[in-house]
Short mmCIF file of C-alpha atoms in Angstrom, two decimals:
data_model
loop_
_atom_site.label_atom_id
_atom_site.label_comp_id
_atom_site.label_asym_id
_atom_site.label_seq_id
_atom_site.Cartn_x
_atom_site.Cartn_y
_atom_site.Cartn_z
CA MET G 160 213.41 101.62 -12.90
CA ALA G 161 213.57 99.07 -10.10
CA GLU G 162 213.37 101.83 -7.52
CA SER G 163 210.21 103.29 -9.08
CA GLN G 164 208.54 99.84 -9.17
CA GLN G 165 209.43 99.25 -5.51
CA ARG G 166 208.02 102.69 -4.57
CA GLU G 167 204.75 101.96 -6.41
CA LYS G 168 204.46 98.59 -4.65
CA GLN G 169 204.88 100.21 -1.19
CA GLN G 170 202.23 102.83 -2.04
CA GLU G 171 199.82 100.08 -3.15
CA GLN G 172 200.33 98.17 0.13
CA HIS G 173 199.75 101.37 2.08
CA HIS G 174 196.44 102.02 0.29
CA HIS G 175 195.22 98.48 1.04
CA GLN G 176 195.81 98.80 4.79
CA PRO G 177 192.55 99.18 6.77
CA PRO G 178 192.05 102.64 8.22
CA PRO G 179 192.75 102.98 11.94
CA PRO G 180 189.65 102.66 14.15
CA THR G 181 188.05 105.97 14.94
CA PRO G 182 187.86 106.50 18.71
CA THR G 183 184.25 106.50 19.84
CA PRO G 184 183.43 109.46 22.04
CA PRO G 185 181.84 108.52 25.34
CA SER G 186 178.07 108.55 25.12
CA ASP G 187 177.85 110.32 28.46
CA PRO G 188 180.96 112.35 29.25
CA PRO G 189 181.66 112.81 32.91
CA ASN G 190 180.09 115.83 34.47
CA PRO G 191 180.97 116.92 37.98
CA VAL G 192 177.37 117.94 38.66
CA MET G 193 175.68 114.95 37.11
CA SER G 194 178.07 112.38 38.58
CA GLU G 195 176.27 112.67 41.88
CA SER G 196 173.31 110.45 42.53
CA PRO G 197 170.17 112.65 42.57
CA ILE G 198 168.23 110.63 45.09
CA SER G 199 169.40 108.26 47.75
CA ASP G 200 167.28 105.21 46.98
CA SER G 201 169.20 102.72 49.09
CA PRO G 202 170.47 103.26 52.62
CA ARG G 203 174.20 103.71 53.13
CA TYR G 204 175.24 102.07 56.40
CA PRO G 205 178.48 102.24 58.32
CA SER G 206 180.09 98.81 58.51
CA TRP G 207 178.69 98.07 61.96
CA PHE G 208 175.24 99.63 61.46
CA THR G 209 172.08 97.66 60.70
CA PRO G 210 168.36 98.54 60.48
CA LYS G 211 167.70 96.67 63.75
CA ARG G 212 170.31 98.74 65.54
CA LEU G 213 168.70 101.87 64.14
CA LEU G 214 165.33 100.75 65.54
CA VAL G 215 166.81 99.95 68.95
CA MET G 216 168.62 103.30 69.07
CA PHE G 217 165.49 105.27 68.14
CA CYS G 218 163.34 103.31 70.61
CA VAL G 219 165.76 104.07 73.46
CA ILE G 220 165.85 107.77 72.52
CA ASN G 221 162.05 107.87 72.38
CA LEU G 222 161.90 106.10 75.74
CA ILE G 223 164.20 108.71 77.32
CA ASN G 224 162.07 111.51 75.85
CA TYR G 225 158.94 110.20 77.52
CA VAL G 226 160.74 109.28 80.74
CA ASP G 227 161.40 113.01 81.00
CA ARG G 228 157.68 113.77 80.59
CA GLY G 229 156.77 111.26 83.28
CA ALA G 230 159.53 112.41 85.60
CA ILE G 231 158.53 116.07 85.67
CA ALA G 232 154.95 115.03 86.48
CA SER G 233 156.02 112.67 89.29
CA ASN G 234 155.68 113.70 92.90
CA GLY G 235 159.38 113.16 93.51
CA VAL G 236 160.34 115.82 90.92
CA ASN G 237 157.29 118.06 90.78
CA GLY G 238 156.71 117.99 94.53
CA SER G 239 154.28 120.26 96.36
CA ILE G 240 154.16 123.72 97.82
CA GLY G 241 154.64 124.27 101.54
CA ILE G 242 151.45 124.66 103.59
CA CYS G 243 150.53 125.79 107.07
CA ASP G 244 147.63 124.35 109.02
CA PRO G 245 145.27 126.49 111.18
CA SER G 246 147.32 125.74 114.28
CA GLY G 247 150.35 127.41 112.72
CA ILE G 248 152.36 124.28 112.02
CA CYS G 249 153.95 124.56 108.56
CA THR G 250 155.18 121.85 106.28
CA ALA G 251 158.11 122.60 103.97
CA GLY G 252 157.53 122.35 100.25
CA THR G 253 159.16 119.65 98.17
CA GLY G 254 160.40 119.30 94.62
CA ILE G 255 160.26 122.02 91.99
CA GLN G 256 157.06 123.59 93.29
CA GLY G 257 158.34 123.73 96.85
CA ASP G 258 161.84 125.03 96.05
CA PHE G 259 160.62 127.80 93.73
CA LYS G 260 157.36 128.46 95.63
CA LEU G 261 155.27 128.11 92.48
CA SER G 262 151.54 128.58 92.27
CA ASN G 263 149.48 125.75 90.82
CA PHE G 264 149.18 127.70 87.56
CA GLU G 265 152.96 128.14 87.29
CA ASP G 266 153.52 124.53 88.24
CA GLY G 267 151.06 123.33 85.62
CA SER G 268 152.68 125.53 82.99
CA LEU G 269 155.99 123.71 83.38
CA SER G 270 154.52 120.38 82.32
CA SER G 271 153.30 121.83 79.02
CA ALA G 272 156.05 124.44 78.38
CA PHE G 273 157.95 121.99 76.18
CA MET G 274 154.97 122.07 73.79
CA VAL G 275 155.83 125.65 72.79
CA GLY G 276 159.25 124.65 71.49
CA LEU G 277 157.89 121.46 69.94
CA LEU G 278 155.15 123.18 67.96
CA VAL G 279 157.43 125.95 66.68
CA ALA G 280 160.46 123.81 65.83
CA SER G 281 158.85 120.69 64.29
CA PRO G 282 158.00 122.25 60.88
CA ILE G 283 161.37 124.03 60.82
CA PHE G 284 163.37 120.82 61.27
CA ALA G 285 161.18 119.03 58.73
CA SER G 286 161.79 121.76 56.17
CA LEU G 287 165.55 121.83 56.85
CA ALA G 288 165.72 118.09 56.10
CA LYS G 289 165.59 118.95 52.39
CA SER G 290 168.75 121.06 52.52
CA HIS G 291 170.66 119.42 55.40
CA ASN G 292 171.39 115.82 56.31
CA PRO G 293 168.39 114.57 58.37
CA PHE G 294 170.51 112.34 60.59
CA ARG G 295 172.73 115.27 61.53
CA LEU G 296 169.60 117.33 62.28
CA ILE G 297 168.57 114.65 64.78
CA GLY G 298 172.00 115.04 66.35
CA VAL G 299 171.49 118.81 66.63
CA GLY G 300 168.09 118.30 68.23
CA LEU G 301 169.36 115.72 70.72
CA SER G 302 172.23 118.06 71.67
CA ILE G 303 169.75 120.87 72.38
CA TRP G 304 167.61 118.42 74.37
CA THR G 305 170.61 117.28 76.45
CA PHE G 306 171.74 120.85 77.14
CA ALA G 307 168.19 121.95 78.06
CA THR G 308 167.55 118.98 80.34
CA ALA G 309 170.81 119.58 82.20
CA GLY G 310 169.74 123.24 82.43
CA CYS G 311 166.48 122.16 84.10
CA GLY G 312 168.55 120.53 86.84
CA GLY G 313 170.58 123.70 87.31
CA SER G 314 167.70 126.19 87.11
CA ILE G 315 167.37 128.85 89.79
CA ASN G 316 163.79 130.09 89.42
CA PHE G 317 160.55 129.64 87.48
CA TRP G 318 161.67 131.47 84.34
CA THR G 319 164.96 129.62 83.94
CA ILE G 320 163.32 126.21 84.19
CA ALA G 321 160.42 127.33 81.96
CA ILE G 322 162.85 128.42 79.22
CA CYS G 323 164.77 125.16 79.56
CA ARG G 324 161.52 123.19 79.21
CA MET G 325 160.75 125.08 75.99
CA LEU G 326 164.21 124.18 74.68
CA VAL G 327 163.52 120.55 75.56
CA GLY G 328 160.60 120.76 73.13
CA VAL G 329 162.85 122.28 70.45
CA GLY G 330 165.30 119.41 70.82
CA GLU G 331 162.57 116.80 70.72
CA ALA G 332 161.06 118.34 67.56
CA SER G 333 163.82 117.11 65.24
CA PHE G 334 163.55 113.56 66.53
CA ILE G 335 159.75 113.39 66.32
CA SER G 336 159.73 114.75 62.76
CA LEU G 337 162.50 112.54 61.37
CA ALA G 338 162.66 109.29 63.38
CA ALA G 339 159.52 107.68 61.95
CA PRO G 340 160.55 108.32 58.30
CA PHE G 341 163.95 106.74 59.03
CA ILE G 342 162.29 103.67 60.57
CA ASP G 343 159.89 103.36 57.65
CA ASP G 344 162.78 103.60 55.15
CA HIS G 345 164.92 100.92 56.78
CA ALA G 346 162.34 98.46 58.13
CA PRO G 347 161.77 95.15 56.26
CA ALA G 348 158.95 95.46 53.73
CA THR G 349 156.72 92.98 55.57
CA GLN G 350 157.31 94.47 59.05
CA LYS G 351 157.14 98.24 58.55
CA THR G 352 154.04 98.77 60.68
CA ALA G 353 155.29 96.40 63.38
CA TRP G 354 158.51 98.42 63.63
CA LEU G 355 156.54 101.64 63.92
CA ALA G 356 154.45 99.97 66.64
CA MET G 357 157.60 99.13 68.62
CA PHE G 358 158.71 102.74 68.32
CA TYR G 359 155.38 104.21 69.50
CA MET G 360 155.07 101.58 72.23
CA CYS G 361 157.82 103.51 74.02
CA ILE G 362 155.41 106.39 74.71
CA PRO G 363 153.28 104.78 77.46
CA THR G 364 156.25 102.74 78.67
CA GLY G 365 158.47 105.81 78.96
CA ILE G 366 155.86 107.82 80.86
CA ALA G 367 155.37 104.95 83.32
CA LEU G 368 159.12 104.56 83.85
CA GLY G 369 159.34 108.33 84.29
CA TYR G 370 156.90 108.24 87.20
CA VAL G 371 158.97 105.54 88.91
CA TYR G 372 162.34 107.10 88.06
CA GLY G 373 161.34 110.61 89.11
CA GLY G 374 159.77 109.40 92.34
CA PHE G 375 162.81 107.32 93.32
CA VAL G 376 165.53 109.84 92.42
CA GLY G 377 163.56 112.82 93.70
CA SER G 378 162.83 111.28 97.08
CA SER G 379 166.25 109.62 97.50
CA PHE G 380 168.52 112.43 96.28
CA SER G 381 167.06 115.58 94.70
CA TRP G 382 164.79 116.45 91.81
CA ARG G 383 167.79 118.08 90.12
CA TYR G 384 169.57 114.73 89.82
CA ALA G 385 166.64 113.32 87.89
CA PHE G 386 167.21 115.82 85.06
CA TRP G 387 170.99 115.40 85.14
CA GLY G 388 170.54 111.64 84.89
CA GLU G 389 168.36 112.07 81.80
CA ALA G 390 170.97 114.35 80.20
CA LEU G 391 173.74 111.81 80.81
CA SER G 392 171.57 109.05 79.34
CA MET G 393 171.01 111.01 76.13
CA LEU G 394 174.61 112.23 75.74
CA PRO G 395 175.96 109.04 74.03
CA PHE G 396 173.30 109.29 71.33
CA CYS G 397 174.22 112.93 70.67
CA VAL G 398 177.84 111.90 70.13
CA LEU G 399 176.83 108.94 67.98
CA ALA G 400 174.65 111.10 65.71
CA PHE G 401 177.67 113.27 64.85
CA VAL G 402 180.45 110.65 64.83
CA MET G 403 178.88 107.89 62.75
CA LYS G 404 178.46 108.10 58.98
CA PRO G 405 175.13 109.89 58.42
CA LEU G 406 172.20 107.99 56.97
CA GLU G 407 170.00 109.37 54.21
CA LEU G 408 166.23 109.50 53.88
CA LYS G 409 164.48 108.12 50.82
CA GLY G 410 163.49 110.82 48.35
CA LEU G 411 166.09 113.31 49.57
CA ALA G 412 169.36 113.96 47.77
CA PRO G 413 172.53 113.09 49.71
CA ALA G 414 174.12 116.01 51.52
CA ASP G 415 177.09 116.26 49.14
CA THR G 416 174.73 116.37 46.15
CA ARG G 417 172.72 119.17 47.74
CA LYS G 418 175.84 121.28 48.20
CA THR G 419 176.87 120.73 44.56
CA LEU G 420 173.47 121.69 43.27
CA GLU G 421 172.96 124.83 45.36
CA PRO G 422 174.24 127.17 42.61
CA ILE G 423 171.95 125.50 40.05
CA GLU G 424 168.90 125.74 42.29
CA ALA G 425 169.66 129.39 42.97
CA THR G 426 169.79 130.38 39.32
CA SER G 427 167.68 127.87 37.39
CA PRO G 428 164.45 129.32 35.92
CA LEU G 429 162.94 125.88 36.48
CA ILE G 430 163.08 126.45 40.21
CA GLU G 431 162.03 130.05 40.45
CA ASP G 432 160.26 132.27 37.94
CA SER G 433 161.81 135.50 39.24
CA ASP G 434 164.54 137.38 37.46
CA VAL G 435 167.90 135.57 37.73
CA THR G 436 169.97 138.72 37.59
CA GLU G 437 168.01 140.26 40.43
CA LYS G 438 168.38 137.11 42.56
CA ALA G 439 172.11 136.98 41.93
CA SER G 440 172.44 140.44 43.46
CA TRP G 441 170.79 139.39 46.72
CA PRO G 442 172.96 138.41 49.65
CA SER G 443 173.33 134.66 50.20
CA PRO G 444 171.38 134.53 53.52
CA ALA G 445 168.42 136.24 51.85
CA LYS G 446 168.42 133.74 49.00
CA LYS G 447 168.60 130.82 51.40
CA SER G 448 165.79 132.20 53.55
CA LEU G 449 163.61 132.78 50.52
CA SER G 450 164.36 129.29 49.23
CA GLN G 451 163.44 127.74 52.59
CA LEU G 452 160.23 129.75 52.81
CA SER G 453 159.26 128.86 49.24
CA ARG G 454 159.97 125.18 49.86
CA PHE G 455 157.95 125.24 53.09
CA SER G 456 154.94 126.85 51.39
CA ARG G 457 155.04 124.33 48.53
CA ASP G 458 155.20 121.42 50.97
CA MET G 459 152.34 122.77 53.07
CA LYS G 460 150.21 123.28 49.97
CA ALA G 461 150.92 119.71 48.85
CA LEU G 462 149.87 118.32 52.26
CA LEU G 463 146.69 120.38 52.50
CA LEU G 464 145.62 119.29 49.00
CA ASP G 465 146.19 115.62 49.81
CA LYS G 466 142.72 114.34 50.79
CA VAL G 467 144.07 111.11 52.28
CA TYR G 468 146.51 112.99 54.50
CA VAL G 469 143.89 115.53 55.61
CA ALA G 470 141.36 112.79 56.45
CA ASN G 471 143.98 110.91 58.44
CA VAL G 472 145.07 113.97 60.45
CA LEU G 473 141.48 115.07 61.17
CA GLY G 474 140.71 111.62 62.55
CA TYR G 475 143.92 111.71 64.57
CA VAL G 476 143.04 115.13 66.03
CA SER G 477 139.62 113.85 67.17
CA TYR G 478 141.21 110.73 68.64
CA ASN G 479 143.88 112.73 70.51
CA PHE G 480 141.20 115.07 71.88
CA VAL G 481 139.77 112.14 73.83
CA ILE G 482 143.14 110.69 74.88
CA GLY G 483 144.26 114.09 76.21
CA ALA G 484 141.09 114.50 78.29
CA TYR G 485 141.41 110.94 79.63
CA SER G 486 145.02 111.45 80.70
CA TYR G 487 144.26 114.67 82.57
CA TRP G 488 140.76 114.15 84.00
CA GLY G 489 140.52 110.34 84.06
CA PRO G 490 141.71 109.77 87.66
CA LYS G 491 139.55 112.60 89.02
CA ALA G 492 136.49 111.32 87.16
CA GLY G 493 137.16 107.74 88.28
CA TYR G 494 137.42 108.82 91.89
CA ASP G 495 134.19 110.83 91.71
CA ILE G 496 132.11 108.22 89.82
CA TYR G 497 133.42 104.94 91.29
CA HIS G 498 135.12 106.17 94.50
CA MET G 499 138.38 104.53 93.43
CA ASN G 500 141.15 104.03 95.93
CA LYS G 501 144.35 105.42 94.31
CA PRO G 502 142.78 106.32 90.93
CA ASP G 503 146.20 107.37 89.57
CA LEU G 504 147.41 103.80 89.99
CA TRP G 505 144.29 102.34 88.36
CA PHE G 506 144.38 104.56 85.30
CA GLY G 507 148.17 104.39 85.05
CA ALA G 508 148.22 100.59 85.11
CA ILE G 509 145.41 100.29 82.54
CA THR G 510 147.06 102.80 80.22
CA ILE G 511 150.51 101.21 80.40
CA VAL G 512 149.39 97.61 79.82
CA CYS G 513 146.83 98.45 77.14
CA GLY G 514 149.15 100.97 75.52
CA ILE G 515 151.93 98.42 75.03
CA LEU G 516 149.73 95.50 73.99
CA GLY G 517 147.37 97.57 71.85
CA THR G 518 150.11 99.44 69.98
CA LEU G 519 152.00 96.23 69.17
CA ALA G 520 148.80 94.44 68.17
CA GLY G 521 147.79 97.23 65.77
CA GLY G 522 151.11 97.08 63.95
CA LEU G 523 151.19 93.28 63.76
CA ILE G 524 147.59 93.06 62.51
CA LEU G 525 148.16 95.60 59.75
CA ASP G 526 151.28 93.77 58.58
CA ALA G 527 149.40 90.46 58.70
CA VAL G 528 146.58 91.70 56.44
CA THR G 529 149.12 93.45 54.14
CA ALA G 530 150.05 97.00 55.05
CA THR G 531 148.35 99.40 52.65
CA ILE G 532 146.70 102.76 53.18
CA TYR G 533 143.32 101.24 52.35
CA ASN G 534 143.71 98.46 54.97
CA ALA G 535 145.10 100.94 57.50
CA PHE G 536 141.98 103.12 57.24
CA LYS G 537 139.76 100.05 57.71
CA LEU G 538 141.69 99.04 60.82
CA LEU G 539 141.60 102.61 62.18
CA SER G 540 137.86 102.91 61.67
CA VAL G 541 136.90 99.52 63.07
CA ALA G 542 139.27 99.57 66.06
CA THR G 543 138.24 103.10 67.07
CA PHE G 544 134.53 102.35 66.68
CA LEU G 545 134.71 99.21 68.83
CA GLY G 546 136.97 100.96 71.33
CA ALA G 547 134.49 103.84 71.59
CA ILE G 548 131.66 101.38 72.32
CA PHE G 549 133.62 99.71 75.14
CA CYS G 550 134.78 103.01 76.68
CA PHE G 551 131.30 104.52 76.43
CA SER G 552 129.81 101.41 78.06
CA ALA G 553 132.46 101.51 80.80
CA PHE G 554 131.33 104.94 82.01
CA CYS G 555 127.68 103.79 81.90
CA VAL G 556 128.05 100.81 84.27
CA ARG G 557 127.73 101.26 88.02
CA ASN G 558 130.20 98.59 89.16
CA LEU G 559 133.90 99.43 89.53
CA TYR G 560 135.18 96.10 88.27
CA GLY G 561 132.82 96.18 85.31
CA PHE G 562 134.22 99.61 84.49
CA VAL G 563 137.82 98.37 84.71
CA VAL G 564 137.18 95.42 82.36
CA LEU G 565 135.25 97.43 79.76
CA PHE G 566 137.59 100.42 79.88
CA ALA G 567 140.65 98.17 79.53
CA LEU G 568 139.15 96.51 76.43
CA GLY G 569 138.29 99.93 75.03
CA GLU G 570 141.80 101.31 75.55
CA LEU G 571 143.32 98.16 74.08
CA LEU G 572 141.38 98.79 70.86
CA VAL G 573 141.94 102.54 70.89
CA PHE G 574 145.73 102.19 71.25
CA ALA G 575 145.78 99.76 68.30
CA THR G 576 145.50 102.85 66.07
CA GLN G 577 148.94 104.25 66.93
CA ALA G 578 150.97 102.39 64.30
CA PRO G 579 148.37 102.47 61.45
CA VAL G 580 147.68 106.21 61.77
CA ASN G 581 151.36 107.05 61.52
CA TYR G 582 151.78 104.54 58.70
CA VAL G 583 149.17 106.45 56.68
CA SER G 584 150.86 109.79 57.38
CA LEU G 585 154.13 108.40 56.06
CA ARG G 586 152.86 106.48 53.05
CA CYS G 587 150.23 108.80 51.60
CA VAL G 588 152.84 111.39 50.61
CA THR G 589 155.98 111.30 48.50
CA PRO G 590 159.17 110.27 50.36
CA SER G 591 160.66 113.76 50.56
CA LEU G 592 157.46 115.07 52.20
CA ARG G 593 157.43 112.49 55.00
CA PRO G 594 159.35 114.57 57.58
CA MET G 595 156.99 117.51 57.00
CA ALA G 596 153.96 115.19 57.12
CA MET G 597 155.01 113.87 60.53
CA ALA G 598 155.78 117.37 61.81
CA VAL G 599 152.42 118.83 60.71
CA SER G 600 150.58 115.81 62.10
CA THR G 601 152.30 116.21 65.49
CA VAL G 602 151.60 119.94 65.62
CA SER G 603 147.95 119.45 64.61
CA ILE G 604 147.07 116.76 67.14
CA HIS G 605 148.46 118.90 69.95
CA ILE G 606 147.08 122.30 68.92
CA PHE G 607 143.61 121.01 68.07
CA GLY G 608 143.58 117.81 70.13
CA ASP G 609 144.96 117.27 73.62
CA VAL G 610 145.83 120.92 74.39
CA PRO G 611 142.25 122.29 74.20
CA SER G 612 140.52 119.06 75.30
CA SER G 613 141.36 119.34 79.02
CA PRO G 614 140.10 122.92 79.53
CA LEU G 615 137.01 122.28 77.36
CA ALA G 616 136.16 119.18 79.40
CA GLY G 617 136.67 121.25 82.55
CA ILE G 618 134.26 123.93 81.29
CA LEU G 619 131.66 121.26 80.52
CA GLN G 620 132.06 119.78 83.99
CA ASP G 621 131.63 123.21 85.58
CA HIS G 622 128.26 123.51 83.83
CA VAL G 623 126.83 119.99 84.21
CA LYS G 624 128.58 119.14 87.51
CA ASN G 625 128.40 115.43 86.68
CA TRP G 626 131.55 113.54 85.76
CA ARG G 627 129.62 110.66 84.20
CA ILE G 628 127.94 113.00 81.70
CA THR G 629 131.24 114.80 81.03
CA THR G 630 133.19 111.60 80.34
CA LEU G 631 130.43 110.23 78.11
CA ALA G 632 130.42 113.47 76.10
CA VAL G 633 134.20 113.35 75.71
CA THR G 634 134.16 109.65 74.77
CA SER G 635 131.57 110.27 72.04
CA VAL G 636 134.24 112.18 70.08
CA LEU G 637 135.82 108.78 69.37
CA PHE G 638 132.81 107.99 67.19
CA LEU G 639 133.62 111.13 65.20
CA ALA G 640 137.22 109.95 64.74
CA SER G 641 135.98 106.55 63.58
CA GLY G 642 133.64 108.19 61.08
CA ILE G 643 136.40 110.38 59.63
CA TRP G 644 138.70 107.39 59.19
CA PHE G 645 135.79 105.45 57.64
CA LEU G 646 135.54 108.17 54.98
CA GLY G 647 139.26 107.77 54.48
CA ILE G 648 138.62 104.23 53.20
CA PHE G 649 136.76 105.61 50.19
CA VAL G 650 139.18 108.50 49.64
CA SER G 651 142.16 106.15 49.62
CA ASN G 652 140.34 103.66 47.36
CA LYS G 653 139.65 106.33 44.74
CA GLY G 654 142.94 108.01 44.12
CA SER G 655 145.62 107.00 46.56
CA SER G 656 148.17 104.24 46.40
CA ASP G 657 150.91 103.02 48.62
CA GLU G 658 154.15 104.86 48.09
CA ASP G 659 156.57 101.92 48.33
CA GLY G 660 157.65 102.12 44.73
CA LYS G 661 156.92 105.77 44.11
CA GLU G 662 159.72 108.28 44.19
CA GLU G 663 159.30 112.00 43.97
CA VAL G 664 160.95 113.74 41.02
CA SER G 665 163.42 115.91 42.83
CA THR G 666 164.81 119.30 42.00
CA VAL G 667 168.02 117.55 41.01
CA GLU G 668 166.26 115.48 38.35
CA THR G 669 164.35 118.53 37.13
CA VAL G 670 167.62 120.33 36.52
CA LYS G 671 169.41 117.27 35.18
CA LYS G 672 167.01 116.58 32.30
CA PRO G 673 167.43 119.90 30.43
CA LEU G 674 171.19 119.81 30.97
CA GLU G 675 171.34 116.33 29.45
CA GLU G 676 169.19 117.46 26.54
CA ASN G 677 171.47 120.43 25.90
CA ARG G 678 174.52 118.19 26.03
CA THR G 679 172.94 115.75 23.55
CA GLU G 680 172.04 118.55 21.17
CA GLY G 681 175.56 119.91 21.41
CA ALA G 682 176.98 116.51 20.48
CA LYS G 683 174.68 116.27 17.46
CA ASP G 684 175.46 119.74 16.06
CA PRO G 685 178.85 118.88 14.47
CA VAL G 686 177.38 115.81 12.79
CA GLU G 687 174.48 117.77 11.37
CA ALA G 688 176.86 120.46 10.16
#
């Protein structure tokens, strides 16, 4: 009896005990695919790396690039072909032209051969930035540049040095397409345009240093040493680009995330509308090539439909048309119109001083008035219009010193557009499109700008036989550039906004959303059952 009472008491105590807590399943179970961050929103630096060091490194690389352009055009490297006077006394040739006995056409082709590689490779590197780490792509490009420049020093005839110059353009393409987006990503919010101005200031400075460097090394040692010196100068940056922890660009998934998501992108119907089974049967290289081509076509379509971007590039093409003609025909026109003594020195000095001061001033002014696309277009339009007036007036005056003063003021204003125009190209598109935007802009201003401007100006001069009329006609194109950028003010005011806080919805996010929805539905099914 006592045992039964004790047993009943134990059972009663057991029933009154609170039930054990039910373990709560994690709201978001770990997923190896989803654990990766889809977009790199914040830069990941090595312990010693800072944005200022990035800017300094890119400025030095850009400087070396343009030192090479100045060096190959210098007399010490380019040289001259050997000639014989009527009395039979011959003078030996010097430099590249003298050693390889090049005609003027062949010699002139070398200075622009790099453009072939640049125009072909720029869109390719920009497109690859979406599937490969952009910082590593810069390292690949710099390695090609270093190898090609050293090859220029070891060339044996016209074709070997011409091929090496084309490869120099291929190597430079990755840097031109990707450096500006990196600077824009890592610059302080209030100094983005000023940082871009410092970067583009290296263009006139590098060309000027290239003239001096090429002349000194070529005359003191040999033109070959000038190229080998450039290759040695770039070599540390090649090593650094591969050794240091790679940086990411805003709007692009980190490299490890891209590798994880490759199978999803290859088979997801959200990415491609074609039959999945058929795609799975294709070889991997074919799928990758098709994916790259599809991505490139989508990016190009997005750029061409962006009215702000198109207006900016059209204005930039018109602007570069004039700058290209000035750089090639300016000294000859100055000598003919004003009988300048050493016109190369006059135009070189004006371009260097005004290029540095004007480029820095343009970036600082835009930051001071608040850097937006709308303000950038206003600065581009006003600066170009005033610069066109001063340059046009300079070629109208009869006095040499009046020309120098007016032309210097005009170039100061014209060069103030360098930072704002590239700011617009970067900020009018989504972050992942910025490398392609810079690549297409670079290709466009060369194909439609400075490349055709020199021969077209030459054809006009052959017809009118008056350099004053020719230079005034060329300068008037600046008014066209100003007008196009003026229209950009209204286009940007209607539908465009600055992209500081805007992130593109990436392929990763597109795939992630349906997977999360499926996972949520799967978790709800047992409860509903």
